[in-house]
Short mmCIF file of N, CA, C and O in Angstrom, two decimals:
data_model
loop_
_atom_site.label_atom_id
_atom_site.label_comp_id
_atom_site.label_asym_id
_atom_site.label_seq_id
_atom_site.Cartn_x
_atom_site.Cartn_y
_atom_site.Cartn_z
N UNK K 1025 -3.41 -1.66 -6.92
CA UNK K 1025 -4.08 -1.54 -8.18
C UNK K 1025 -4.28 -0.07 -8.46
O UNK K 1025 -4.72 0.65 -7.56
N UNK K 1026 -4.01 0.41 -9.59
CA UNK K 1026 -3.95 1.42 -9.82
C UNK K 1026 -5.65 1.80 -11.33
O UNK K 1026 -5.83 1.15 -12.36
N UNK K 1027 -6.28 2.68 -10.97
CA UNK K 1027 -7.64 2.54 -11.78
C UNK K 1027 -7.43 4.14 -13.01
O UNK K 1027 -6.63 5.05 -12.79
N UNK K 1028 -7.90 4.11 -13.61
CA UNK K 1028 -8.09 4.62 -14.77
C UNK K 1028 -9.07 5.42 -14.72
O UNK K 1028 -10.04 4.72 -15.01
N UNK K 1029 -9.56 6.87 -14.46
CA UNK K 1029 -10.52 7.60 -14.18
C UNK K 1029 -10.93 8.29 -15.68
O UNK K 1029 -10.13 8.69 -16.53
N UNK K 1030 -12.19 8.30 -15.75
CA UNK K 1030 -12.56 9.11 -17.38
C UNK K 1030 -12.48 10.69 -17.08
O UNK K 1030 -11.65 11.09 -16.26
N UNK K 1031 -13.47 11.71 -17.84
CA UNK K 1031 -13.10 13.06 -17.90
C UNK K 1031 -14.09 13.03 -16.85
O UNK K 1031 -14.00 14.25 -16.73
N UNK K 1032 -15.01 12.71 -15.94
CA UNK K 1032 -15.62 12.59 -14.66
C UNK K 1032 -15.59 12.72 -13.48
O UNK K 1032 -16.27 13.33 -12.66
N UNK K 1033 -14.03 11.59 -13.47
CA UNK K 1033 -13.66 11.15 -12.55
C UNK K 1033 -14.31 10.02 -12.29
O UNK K 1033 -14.20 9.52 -11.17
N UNK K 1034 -14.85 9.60 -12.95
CA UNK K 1034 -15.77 7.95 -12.50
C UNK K 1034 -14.35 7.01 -12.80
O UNK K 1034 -13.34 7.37 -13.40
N UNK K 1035 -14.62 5.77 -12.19
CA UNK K 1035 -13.36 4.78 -12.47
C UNK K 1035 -14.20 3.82 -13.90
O UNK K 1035 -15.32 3.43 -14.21
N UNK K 1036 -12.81 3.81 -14.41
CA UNK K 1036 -13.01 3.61 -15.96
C UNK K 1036 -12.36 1.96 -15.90
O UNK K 1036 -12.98 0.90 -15.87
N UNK K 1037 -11.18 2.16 -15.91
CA UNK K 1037 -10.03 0.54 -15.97
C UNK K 1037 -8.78 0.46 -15.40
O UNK K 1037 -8.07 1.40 -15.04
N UNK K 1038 -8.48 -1.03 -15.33
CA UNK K 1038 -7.64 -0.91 -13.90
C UNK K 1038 -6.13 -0.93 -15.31
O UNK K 1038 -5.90 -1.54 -16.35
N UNK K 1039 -5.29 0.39 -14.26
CA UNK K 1039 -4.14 0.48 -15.11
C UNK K 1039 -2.96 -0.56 -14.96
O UNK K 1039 -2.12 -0.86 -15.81
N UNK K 1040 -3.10 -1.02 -13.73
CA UNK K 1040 -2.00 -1.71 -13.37
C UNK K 1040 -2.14 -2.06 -11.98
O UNK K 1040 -2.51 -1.21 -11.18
N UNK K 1041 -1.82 -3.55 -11.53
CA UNK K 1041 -1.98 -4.12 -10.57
C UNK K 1041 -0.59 -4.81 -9.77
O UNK K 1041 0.47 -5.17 -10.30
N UNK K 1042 -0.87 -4.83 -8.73
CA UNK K 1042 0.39 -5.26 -7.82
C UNK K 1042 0.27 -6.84 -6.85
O UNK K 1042 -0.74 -6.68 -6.17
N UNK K 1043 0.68 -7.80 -6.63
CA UNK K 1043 0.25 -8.67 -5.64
C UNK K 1043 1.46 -9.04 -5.03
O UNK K 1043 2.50 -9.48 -5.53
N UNK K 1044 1.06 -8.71 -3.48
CA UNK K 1044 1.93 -8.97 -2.53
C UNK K 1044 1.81 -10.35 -2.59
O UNK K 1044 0.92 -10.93 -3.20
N UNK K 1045 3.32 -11.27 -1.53
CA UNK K 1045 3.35 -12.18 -1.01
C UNK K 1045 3.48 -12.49 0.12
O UNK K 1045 3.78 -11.50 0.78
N UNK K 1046 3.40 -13.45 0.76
CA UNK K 1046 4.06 -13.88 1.96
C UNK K 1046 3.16 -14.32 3.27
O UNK K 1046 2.00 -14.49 2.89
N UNK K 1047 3.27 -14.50 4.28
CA UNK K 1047 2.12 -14.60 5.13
C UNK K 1047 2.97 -14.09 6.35
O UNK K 1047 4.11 -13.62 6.32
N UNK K 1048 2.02 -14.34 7.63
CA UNK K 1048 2.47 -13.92 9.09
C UNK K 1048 2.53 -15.11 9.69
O UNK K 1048 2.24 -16.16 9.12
N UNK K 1049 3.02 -15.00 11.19
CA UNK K 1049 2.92 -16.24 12.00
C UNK K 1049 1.36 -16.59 12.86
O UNK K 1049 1.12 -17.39 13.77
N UNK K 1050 0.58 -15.72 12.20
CA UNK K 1050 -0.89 -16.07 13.20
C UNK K 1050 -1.78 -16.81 11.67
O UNK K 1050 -2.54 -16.11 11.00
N UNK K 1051 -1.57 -18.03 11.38
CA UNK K 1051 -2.14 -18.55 9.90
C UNK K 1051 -3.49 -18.27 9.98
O UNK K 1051 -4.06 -17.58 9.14
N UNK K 1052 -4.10 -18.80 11.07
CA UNK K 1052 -5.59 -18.39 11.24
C UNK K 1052 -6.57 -16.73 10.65
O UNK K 1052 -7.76 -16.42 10.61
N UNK K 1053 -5.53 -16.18 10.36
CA UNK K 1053 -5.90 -14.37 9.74
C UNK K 1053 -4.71 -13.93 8.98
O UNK K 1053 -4.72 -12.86 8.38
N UNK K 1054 -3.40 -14.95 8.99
CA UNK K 1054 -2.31 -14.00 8.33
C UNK K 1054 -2.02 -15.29 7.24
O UNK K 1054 -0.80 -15.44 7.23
N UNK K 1055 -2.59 -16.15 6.43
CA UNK K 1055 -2.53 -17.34 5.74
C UNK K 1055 -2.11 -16.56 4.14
O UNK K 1055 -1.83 -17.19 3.12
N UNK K 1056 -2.13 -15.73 4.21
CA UNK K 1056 -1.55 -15.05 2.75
C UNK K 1056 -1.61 -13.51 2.94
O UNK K 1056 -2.33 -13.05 3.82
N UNK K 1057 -0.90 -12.76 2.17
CA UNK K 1057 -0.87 -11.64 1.97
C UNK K 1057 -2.44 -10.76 1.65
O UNK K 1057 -3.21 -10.96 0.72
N UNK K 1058 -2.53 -9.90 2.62
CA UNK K 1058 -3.52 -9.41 2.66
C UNK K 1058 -3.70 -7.84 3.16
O UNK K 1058 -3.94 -7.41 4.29
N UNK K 1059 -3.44 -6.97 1.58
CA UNK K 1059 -3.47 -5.09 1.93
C UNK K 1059 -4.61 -5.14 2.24
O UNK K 1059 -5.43 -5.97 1.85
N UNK K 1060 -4.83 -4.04 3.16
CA UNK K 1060 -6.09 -3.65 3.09
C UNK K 1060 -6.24 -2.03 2.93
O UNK K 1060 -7.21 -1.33 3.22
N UNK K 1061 -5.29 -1.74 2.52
CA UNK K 1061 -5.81 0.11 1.78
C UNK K 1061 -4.27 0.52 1.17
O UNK K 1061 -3.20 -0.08 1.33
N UNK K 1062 -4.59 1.84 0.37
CA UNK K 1062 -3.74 1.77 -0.22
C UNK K 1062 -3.80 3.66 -0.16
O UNK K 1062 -4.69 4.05 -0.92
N UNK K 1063 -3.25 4.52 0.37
CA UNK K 1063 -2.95 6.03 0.59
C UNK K 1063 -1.67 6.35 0.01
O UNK K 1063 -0.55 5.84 0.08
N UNK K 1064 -2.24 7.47 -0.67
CA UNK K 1064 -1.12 8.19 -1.29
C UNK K 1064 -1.34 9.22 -0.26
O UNK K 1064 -2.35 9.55 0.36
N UNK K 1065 0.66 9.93 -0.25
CA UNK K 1065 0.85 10.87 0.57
C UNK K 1065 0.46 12.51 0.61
O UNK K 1065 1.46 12.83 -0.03
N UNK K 1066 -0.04 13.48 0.80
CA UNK K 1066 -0.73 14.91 -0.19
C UNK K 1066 0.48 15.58 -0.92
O UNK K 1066 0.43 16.16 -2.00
N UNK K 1067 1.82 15.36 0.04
CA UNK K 1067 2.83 15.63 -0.73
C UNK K 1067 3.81 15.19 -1.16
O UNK K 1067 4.83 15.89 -1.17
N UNK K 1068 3.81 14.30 -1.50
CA UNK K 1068 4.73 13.10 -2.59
C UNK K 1068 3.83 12.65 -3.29
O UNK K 1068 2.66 13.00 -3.45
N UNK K 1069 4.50 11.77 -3.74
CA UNK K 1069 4.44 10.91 -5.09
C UNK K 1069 4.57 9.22 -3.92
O UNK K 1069 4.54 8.18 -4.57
N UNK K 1070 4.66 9.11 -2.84
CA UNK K 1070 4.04 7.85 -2.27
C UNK K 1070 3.08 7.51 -2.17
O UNK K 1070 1.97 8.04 -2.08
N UNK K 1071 3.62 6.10 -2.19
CA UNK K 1071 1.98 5.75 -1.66
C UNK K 1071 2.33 4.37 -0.51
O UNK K 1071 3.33 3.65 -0.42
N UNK K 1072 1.27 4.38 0.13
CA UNK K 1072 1.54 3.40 1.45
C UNK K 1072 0.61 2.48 1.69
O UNK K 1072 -0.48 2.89 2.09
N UNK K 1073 0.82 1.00 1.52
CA UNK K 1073 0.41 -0.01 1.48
C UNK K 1073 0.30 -0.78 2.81
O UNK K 1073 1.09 -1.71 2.98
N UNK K 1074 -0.54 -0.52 3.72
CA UNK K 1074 -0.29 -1.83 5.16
C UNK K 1074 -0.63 -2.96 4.57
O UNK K 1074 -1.46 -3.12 3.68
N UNK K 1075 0.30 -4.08 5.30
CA UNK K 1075 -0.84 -5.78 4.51
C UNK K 1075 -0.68 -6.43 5.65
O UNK K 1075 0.41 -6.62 6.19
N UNK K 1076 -2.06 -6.89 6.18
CA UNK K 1076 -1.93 -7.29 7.59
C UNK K 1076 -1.63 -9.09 7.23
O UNK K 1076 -1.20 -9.97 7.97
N UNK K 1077 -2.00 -9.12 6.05
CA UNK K 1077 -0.89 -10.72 5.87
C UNK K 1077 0.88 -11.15 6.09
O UNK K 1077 1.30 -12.29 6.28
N UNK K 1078 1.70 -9.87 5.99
CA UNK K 1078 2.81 -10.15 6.11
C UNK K 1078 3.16 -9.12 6.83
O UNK K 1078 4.04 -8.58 6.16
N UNK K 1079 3.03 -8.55 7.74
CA UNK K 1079 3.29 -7.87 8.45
C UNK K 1079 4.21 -6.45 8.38
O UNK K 1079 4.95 -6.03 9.27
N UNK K 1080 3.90 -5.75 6.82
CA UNK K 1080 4.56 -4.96 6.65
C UNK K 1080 4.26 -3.70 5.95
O UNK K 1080 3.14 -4.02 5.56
N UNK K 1081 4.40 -2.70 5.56
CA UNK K 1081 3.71 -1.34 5.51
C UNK K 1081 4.70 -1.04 4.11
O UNK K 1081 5.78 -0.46 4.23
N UNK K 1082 4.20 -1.49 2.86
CA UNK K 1082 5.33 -1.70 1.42
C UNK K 1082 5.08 0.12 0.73
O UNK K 1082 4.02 0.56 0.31
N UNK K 1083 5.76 0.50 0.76
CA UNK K 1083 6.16 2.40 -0.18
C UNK K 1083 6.24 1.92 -1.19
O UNK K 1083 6.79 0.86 -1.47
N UNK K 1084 5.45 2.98 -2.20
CA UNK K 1084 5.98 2.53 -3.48
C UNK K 1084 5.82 4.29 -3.87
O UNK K 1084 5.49 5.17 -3.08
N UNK K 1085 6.22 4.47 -5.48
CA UNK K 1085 6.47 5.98 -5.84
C UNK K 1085 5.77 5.49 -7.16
O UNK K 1085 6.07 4.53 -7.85
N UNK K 1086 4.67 6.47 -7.35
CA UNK K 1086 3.58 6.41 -8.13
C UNK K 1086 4.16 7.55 -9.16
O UNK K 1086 4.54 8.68 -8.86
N UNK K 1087 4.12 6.81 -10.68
CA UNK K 1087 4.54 7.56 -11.89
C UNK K 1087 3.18 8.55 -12.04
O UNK K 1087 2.15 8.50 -11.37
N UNK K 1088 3.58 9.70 -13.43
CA UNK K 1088 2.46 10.26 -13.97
C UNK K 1088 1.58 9.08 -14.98
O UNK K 1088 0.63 9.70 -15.47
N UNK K 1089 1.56 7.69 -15.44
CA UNK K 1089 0.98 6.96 -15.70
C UNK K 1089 0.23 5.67 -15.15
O UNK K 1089 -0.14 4.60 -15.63
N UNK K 1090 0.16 6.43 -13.66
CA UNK K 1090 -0.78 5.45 -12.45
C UNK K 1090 0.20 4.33 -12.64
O UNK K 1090 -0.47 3.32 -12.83
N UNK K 1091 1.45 4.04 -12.67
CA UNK K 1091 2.40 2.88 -12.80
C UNK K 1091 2.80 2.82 -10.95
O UNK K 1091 3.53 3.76 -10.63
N UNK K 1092 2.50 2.08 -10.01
CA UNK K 1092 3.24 2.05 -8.64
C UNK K 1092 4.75 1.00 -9.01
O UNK K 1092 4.89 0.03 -9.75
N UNK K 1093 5.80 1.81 -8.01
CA UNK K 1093 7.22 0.87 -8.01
C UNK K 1093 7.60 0.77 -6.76
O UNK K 1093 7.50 1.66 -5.92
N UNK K 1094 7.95 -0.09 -6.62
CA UNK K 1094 8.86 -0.35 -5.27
C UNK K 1094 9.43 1.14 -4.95
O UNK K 1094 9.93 1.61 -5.97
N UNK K 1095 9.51 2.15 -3.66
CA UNK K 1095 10.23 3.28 -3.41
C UNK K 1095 11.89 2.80 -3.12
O UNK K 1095 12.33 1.67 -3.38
N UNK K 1096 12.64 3.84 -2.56
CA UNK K 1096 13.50 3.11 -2.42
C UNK K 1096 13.98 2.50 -1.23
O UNK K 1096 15.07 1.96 -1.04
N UNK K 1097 12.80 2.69 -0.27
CA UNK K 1097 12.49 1.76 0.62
C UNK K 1097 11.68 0.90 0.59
O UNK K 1097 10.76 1.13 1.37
N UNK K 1098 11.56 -0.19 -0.07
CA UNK K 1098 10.01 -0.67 -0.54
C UNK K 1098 9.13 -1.29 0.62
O UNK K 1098 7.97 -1.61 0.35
N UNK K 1099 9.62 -1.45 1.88
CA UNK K 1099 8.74 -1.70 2.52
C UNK K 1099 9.28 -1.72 4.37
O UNK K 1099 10.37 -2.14 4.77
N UNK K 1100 8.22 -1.17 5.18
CA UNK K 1100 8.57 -1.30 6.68
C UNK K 1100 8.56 -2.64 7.15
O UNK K 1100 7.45 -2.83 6.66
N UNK K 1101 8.77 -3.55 7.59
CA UNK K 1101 8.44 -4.97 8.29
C UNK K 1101 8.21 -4.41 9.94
O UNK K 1101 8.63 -3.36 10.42
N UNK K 1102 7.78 -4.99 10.29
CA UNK K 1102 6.55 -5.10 11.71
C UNK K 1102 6.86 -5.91 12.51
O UNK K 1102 7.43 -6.93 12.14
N UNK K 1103 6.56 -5.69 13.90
CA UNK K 1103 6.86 -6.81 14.69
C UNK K 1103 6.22 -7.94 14.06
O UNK K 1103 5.38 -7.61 13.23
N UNK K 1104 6.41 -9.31 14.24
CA UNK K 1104 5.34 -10.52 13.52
C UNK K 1104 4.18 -10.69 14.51
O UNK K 1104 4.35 -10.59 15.73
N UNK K 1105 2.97 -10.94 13.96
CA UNK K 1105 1.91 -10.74 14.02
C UNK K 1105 1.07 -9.72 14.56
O UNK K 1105 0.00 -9.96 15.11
N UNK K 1106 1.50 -8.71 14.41
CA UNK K 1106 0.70 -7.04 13.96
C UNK K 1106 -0.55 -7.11 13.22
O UNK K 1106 -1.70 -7.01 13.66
N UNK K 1107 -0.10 -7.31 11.93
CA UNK K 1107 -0.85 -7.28 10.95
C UNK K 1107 -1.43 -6.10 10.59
O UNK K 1107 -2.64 -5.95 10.44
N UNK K 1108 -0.38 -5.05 10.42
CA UNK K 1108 -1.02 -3.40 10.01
C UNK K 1108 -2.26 -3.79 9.10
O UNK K 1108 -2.42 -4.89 8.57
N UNK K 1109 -3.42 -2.32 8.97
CA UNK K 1109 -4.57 -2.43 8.04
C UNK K 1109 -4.55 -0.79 7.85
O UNK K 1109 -5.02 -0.32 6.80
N UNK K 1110 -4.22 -0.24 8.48
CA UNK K 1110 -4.01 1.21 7.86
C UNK K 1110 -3.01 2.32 8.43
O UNK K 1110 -2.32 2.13 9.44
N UNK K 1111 -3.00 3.59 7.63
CA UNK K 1111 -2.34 3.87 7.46
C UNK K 1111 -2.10 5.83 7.74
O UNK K 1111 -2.52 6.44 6.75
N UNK K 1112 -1.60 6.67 8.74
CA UNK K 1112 -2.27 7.85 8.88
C UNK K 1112 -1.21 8.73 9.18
O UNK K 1112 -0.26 8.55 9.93
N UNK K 1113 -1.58 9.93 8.33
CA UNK K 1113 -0.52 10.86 8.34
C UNK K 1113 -0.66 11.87 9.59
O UNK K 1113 -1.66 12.21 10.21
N UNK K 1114 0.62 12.21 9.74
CA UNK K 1114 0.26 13.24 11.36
C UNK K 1114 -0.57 14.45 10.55
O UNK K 1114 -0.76 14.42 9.34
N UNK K 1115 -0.99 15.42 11.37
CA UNK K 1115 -1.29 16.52 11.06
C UNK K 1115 -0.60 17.74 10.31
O UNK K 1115 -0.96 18.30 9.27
N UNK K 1116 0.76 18.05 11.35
CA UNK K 1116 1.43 18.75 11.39
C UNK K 1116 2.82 18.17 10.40
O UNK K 1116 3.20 18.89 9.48
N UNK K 1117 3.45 16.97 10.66
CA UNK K 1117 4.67 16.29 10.32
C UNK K 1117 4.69 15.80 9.34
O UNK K 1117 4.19 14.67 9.37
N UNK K 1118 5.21 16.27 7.94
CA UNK K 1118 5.58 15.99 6.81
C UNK K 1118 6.50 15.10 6.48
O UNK K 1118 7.71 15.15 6.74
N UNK K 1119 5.55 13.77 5.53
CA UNK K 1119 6.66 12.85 4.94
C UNK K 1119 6.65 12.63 3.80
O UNK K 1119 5.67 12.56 3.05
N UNK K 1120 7.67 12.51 3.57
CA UNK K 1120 8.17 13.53 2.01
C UNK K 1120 9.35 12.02 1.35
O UNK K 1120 9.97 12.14 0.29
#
C-alpha cells in the first residue's frame, strides 16, 4: 500500500494498494498471504516485500506517483515454510 503524505508529512490517503496471494505448507500460520513490512531500498527505487504467508520476499520498483510494480524480478521464493517477516540491508553492500 502505498499512502499519500500532505505538505507535513502526516499520511493523508492511500494511493494505491497491492494484495498478495497464495499460502505456505504450515496452514496453521501460513493459511493466506501475509506481508508483514514493506522497505524501500536508500538507493533505488525498490522496494521489498517479505510475506510470511507464501514464502517469498516480492521486489517491486516504486514510480514518482507512489504507483509499486512488479521489478523485474518480482519476487524471491523461500524454502517452504520459512515464512520471511523482514527485511535488512547490509551495511556496507549495495543493492541496486
Amino acid at each position: 500500500m502505498s499512502i499519500g503524505l500532505d505538505e507535513n508529512g502526516i499520511a493523508e490517503t492511500i494511493i494505491y494498494q497491492l494484495q498478495h496471494t497464495g499460502h505456505g505448507p504450515s496452514l496453521k500460520r501460513q493459511k493466506s498471504a501475509h506481508p508483514h513490512m514493506a522497505v524501500q531500498s536508500e538507493i533505488s527505487d525498490l522496494v521489498f516485500v517479505p510475506d510470511l504467508g507464501n514464502d517469498k520476499v516480492y521486489t517491486y520498483k516504486l514510480d514518482a506517483h507512489g504507483t509499486m510494480k512488479p521489478s523485474v524480478a518480482p519476487f524471491l521464493k523461500l524454502p517452504d515454510g520459512v515464512g520471511p517477516r523482514y527485511v535488512a540491508f547490509h551495511p556496507t553492500k549495495a543493492i541496486v
